[in-house]
Structure formats: structure tokens, C-alpha cells
Amino acid sequence: MPHSSDDDLVARLQAGDQSAYAQLVEENAGKIYRLALRMMGNETDAEDVLQETFLSAFRSIDRFEARSSLSTWLYRIASNAALMRLRRKEPEQVSVDEPLERDDGEMIPRQFFDFCCLPEDDLLREEARAEMMHAVEELPATLRSVFVLRDIEGLSTEETAEALDLSISAVKSRLMRARLRLREQLSAYFSHGPLISEAG
Amino acid sequence: MSASDQPHEHNQDSCRRYLSSLSEYADGTLSAELCEELEAHMAICENCRIVVNTLTRTVSLYRQIPAPKMPSAVKERLYKVLHLEAYIPPGPDAPDQPGQ
């Protein structure tokens, strides 16, 4: 799908206009850094992924064909860079051939503590937020990338599929598995965590 | 006895068959027919109701976490690596918002 809002910028980028390169960085570096940080779990690796993403984008801008937006294209480069790094670090955790569908035994809910009624201030206090982000870091990378783009960065299912080169059904399946895993983790945390002991 | 005290394996067909629909239900993108079926099931299954509510809450909590800001030193190094030093914006960075 052509993205006409990017047309002018793409033309300037492909003409080698330095101010266009700076504009691309200024408009996108923040979100690419956030994705990299969520994927890698530390600032050093996130910065490496950030730099690698823009270096790679600059090298290949001549081949950009506007089948997606520039933003989605950058997310795609960054996701690939992050997944490649994670595969090098933890090859057993990031399988290229992971099946799209698994036995849903892994998804069967086991935690039934209803934390919805807890005060919002408690649910979002610093310690709880740290636990939430730790839970994201514990997701397998293939689920984490979908969850971060779709639920944290707010991309649509279609944009997430484009960014990760996945089918729509694969995005939905991985998002569901990620959400169910996180729900389990948060339910366990809120049912046994310090909120309860403090309240009791 | 609260729902959390009750043994509920969620391996009964009536519960398992809805598992793959929960995420789309939380997004409001599940078909009307399946929505109706799931809601009828939730009316008689407290654990499934809790799973749906906490799944929806989980997603909304993550969407409320403030986005981490890129440190200005990281931004400066990026511009330098890309040979764009002349374009480094002055002053502190504006906070980034998810989805922008």
C-alpha cells in the first residue's frame, strides 16, 4: 500500500538530502529506541540496535518502495536487528522455525485472582510497573516483539504484521499467547505480592 | 468460597474452546456471534469471567505505563554515528508518547 504522507520525505531521502535524514531520525529515533529497549532489556544493547537500525536504513533507502510507511519499515529493520542479536545471545530462546500454533496447554489459565478491583494507584505504582516490564522481558522474543509493537507502541494488527513480516493470524495468535502469559504473571504477582501483605 | 479457591482446571471443552477468542474479545474485534456465545458462557463460569476481565485489565495497564525517554546522550551519539552532528537538536528532548 503506498503511503503518500511519506512521499516528499522519501523523495528527499533518496536524493541524498541530509536534512531529510535528520528529519527521519528526529521523528523516529524515540520509538525505535523504546522498541529496542523493550526487546533487549538493557540500554547498551538497545543503543546498539538503535544505531544499527538507522545505519541499515540509510544504506538501503534507495530500495525503499513505500509498500509500508517509513515508520513501519524502520520498526521492521529494528525488530530484525533485535531478534538477530537475541538469537546470537540465546539461540535456544529465539527459534526461527517456531510454529505459529502450539498445543494450547501452555495457555490454560491457572491464576484466578481478580486484580481488577485493586486501586489503580497500586496497580501502577513503581514496583508494580517494574514487575510488569520484567514479565515482558521474560516472554519469548517472538511473542515479546508482537506484544511490544501491538500493545505498548500501539501499532495496528496490520502494521505489526508488516513490521514483523508475519501473517495477520500469526500476529493474533502470538499476541494472545503473550497476553495470556502476562495475565498469569500479573495475577500471581498481585495475589501474592506486597500489596496484599501490606493490606493484611 | 471465592473463585480463586475453587479448583477449576479450565480443561473442559466449554472453557478451552473460548481461549483463542479472549484476546479478540478484549480488543472488541470478536464477531458478534462469538461475543454473544462467550458472554453467555461467562455468565455461568466465574473463572472465565475473571480471565477475561484480568486479560483486558492487563492490556490496559501496559498501555498506561509511561514511555521511557531516550537519554540525550544516546541521541547525540546516534547523530554522530550517522554523521548528522550539524542537526543535533538543542535543549532537552521532548517526551515521546507511544503510538506517535
Short mmCIF file of C-alpha atoms in Angstrom, two decimals, chain A residues 18-19 21-22 25-26 29-31 33-34 37-38 47 50-51 54-55 58 103-105 107-109 111-116 118 120 123-124 129 132-133 135-136 147 150-154 172 175-176 179-180 182-183 186-187 190, chain B residues 3-4 6 8-11 16 19-24 26-27 29 47-48 50-55 57-59 61-71 73-75 77-79 81-84 87 89 96-100:
data_model
loop_
_atom_site.label_atom_id
_atom_site.label_comp_id
_atom_site.label_asym_id
_atom_site.label_seq_id
_atom_site.Cartn_x
_atom_site.Cartn_y
_atom_site.Cartn_z
CA GLN A 18 20.96 15.47 4.71
CA SER A 19 18.14 17.43 6.35
CA TYR A 21 17.98 12.08 7.04
CA ALA A 22 17.95 14.23 10.17
CA VAL A 25 15.93 10.30 12.78
CA GLU A 26 14.23 13.06 14.74
CA ALA A 29 14.50 7.57 16.96
CA GLY A 30 12.43 7.75 20.16
CA LYS A 31 10.06 4.96 19.22
CA TYR A 33 14.77 3.19 20.99
CA ARG A 34 11.70 2.19 23.05
CA LEU A 37 14.86 -1.29 24.97
CA ARG A 38 11.79 -3.49 25.44
CA GLU A 47 21.55 1.71 21.77
CA LEU A 50 19.07 1.87 17.52
CA GLN A 51 22.31 2.77 15.71
CA PHE A 54 19.37 3.82 11.19
CA LEU A 55 22.69 2.83 9.61
CA PHE A 58 20.33 4.86 5.37
CA ASP A 103 -0.92 -27.04 21.79
CA ASP A 104 -2.95 -24.60 23.84
CA GLY A 105 -1.86 -26.39 27.03
CA MET A 107 -2.26 -21.07 27.53
CA ILE A 108 -4.58 -22.71 30.01
CA PRO A 109 -5.23 -20.15 32.76
CA GLN A 111 -4.43 -17.98 38.13
CA PHE A 112 -7.89 -16.77 39.07
CA PHE A 113 -7.19 -13.85 41.33
CA ASP A 114 -9.33 -10.93 40.20
CA PHE A 115 -6.97 -7.97 40.50
CA CYS A 116 -9.27 -5.67 38.55
CA LEU A 118 -7.36 -3.19 43.23
CA GLU A 120 -5.31 1.97 40.10
CA LEU A 123 -1.61 -1.37 40.09
CA LEU A 124 0.57 1.28 38.50
CA ARG A 129 5.44 -1.30 36.82
CA MET A 132 5.17 -5.70 34.57
CA MET A 133 8.21 -4.84 32.47
CA ALA A 135 7.28 -10.03 32.83
CA VAL A 136 7.60 -8.67 29.28
CA PHE A 147 3.26 -7.58 22.28
CA ARG A 150 0.84 -4.03 19.27
CA ASP A 151 0.06 -3.31 22.91
CA ILE A 152 2.81 -0.97 24.09
CA GLU A 153 3.62 1.01 20.95
CA GLY A 154 0.02 0.89 19.76
CA LYS A 172 -3.18 -12.54 16.58
CA LEU A 175 -0.46 -11.60 20.80
CA MET A 176 -2.98 -13.83 22.51
CA ARG A 179 -1.26 -11.52 26.78
CA LEU A 180 -2.29 -14.76 28.49
CA LEU A 182 1.42 -11.76 31.13
CA ARG A 183 -2.01 -12.07 32.70
CA LEU A 186 0.43 -10.29 36.92
CA SER A 187 -2.30 -12.34 38.60
CA PHE A 190 -0.90 -9.13 42.59
CA ALA B 3 -13.27 -18.19 42.64
CA SER B 4 -9.56 -18.31 43.39
CA GLN B 6 -12.15 -23.22 43.61
CA HIS B 8 -11.14 -25.12 38.01
CA GLU B 9 -8.81 -26.80 35.59
CA HIS B 10 -10.05 -24.94 32.51
CA ASN B 11 -9.52 -28.07 30.52
CA ARG B 16 -10.94 -24.31 26.34
CA LEU B 19 -9.41 -19.44 24.92
CA SER B 20 -8.49 -18.48 21.38
CA SER B 21 -11.26 -15.85 21.32
CA LEU B 22 -10.35 -14.00 24.51
CA SER B 23 -7.75 -11.68 23.03
CA GLU B 24 -10.03 -10.53 20.22
CA ALA B 26 -10.62 -7.85 24.81
CA ASP B 27 -9.89 -5.79 21.67
CA THR B 29 -12.88 -7.28 17.40
CA ASN B 47 -13.27 -18.22 36.32
CA CYS B 48 -13.65 -17.44 32.63
CA ILE B 50 -12.13 -13.38 35.78
CA VAL B 51 -9.74 -14.40 32.99
CA VAL B 52 -11.46 -12.08 30.52
CA ASN B 53 -11.58 -9.17 32.97
CA THR B 54 -7.96 -9.54 34.07
CA LEU B 55 -6.78 -10.04 30.50
CA ARG B 57 -7.04 -5.07 32.58
CA THR B 58 -3.56 -6.39 31.82
CA VAL B 59 -3.64 -4.83 28.36
CA LEU B 61 -2.29 -1.38 32.43
CA TYR B 62 0.52 -1.86 29.93
CA ARG B 63 -0.92 0.91 27.78
CA GLN B 64 -0.79 3.30 30.75
CA ILE B 65 2.89 2.79 31.60
CA PRO B 66 4.80 5.98 30.73
CA ALA B 67 7.09 5.52 27.74
CA PRO B 68 10.80 5.51 28.59
CA LYS B 69 12.57 8.56 27.22
CA MET B 70 15.68 8.22 25.10
CA PRO B 71 18.59 9.77 27.03
CA ALA B 73 23.50 11.27 25.33
CA VAL B 74 22.15 8.30 23.36
CA LYS B 75 20.57 10.67 20.87
CA ARG B 77 25.83 9.53 19.87
CA LEU B 78 23.28 8.39 17.28
CA TYR B 79 23.53 11.66 15.35
CA VAL B 81 27.41 7.82 14.23
CA LEU B 82 25.15 8.89 11.36
CA HIS B 83 27.33 11.96 10.60
CA LEU B 84 24.43 14.28 11.34
CA TYR B 87 21.38 18.57 13.07
CA PRO B 89 18.52 19.47 18.24
CA ASP B 96 7.91 10.53 23.44
CA GLN B 97 4.43 9.07 23.51
CA PRO B 98 3.60 5.52 22.41
CA GLY B 99 1.82 5.30 19.08
CA GLN B 100 3.22 8.54 17.76
#
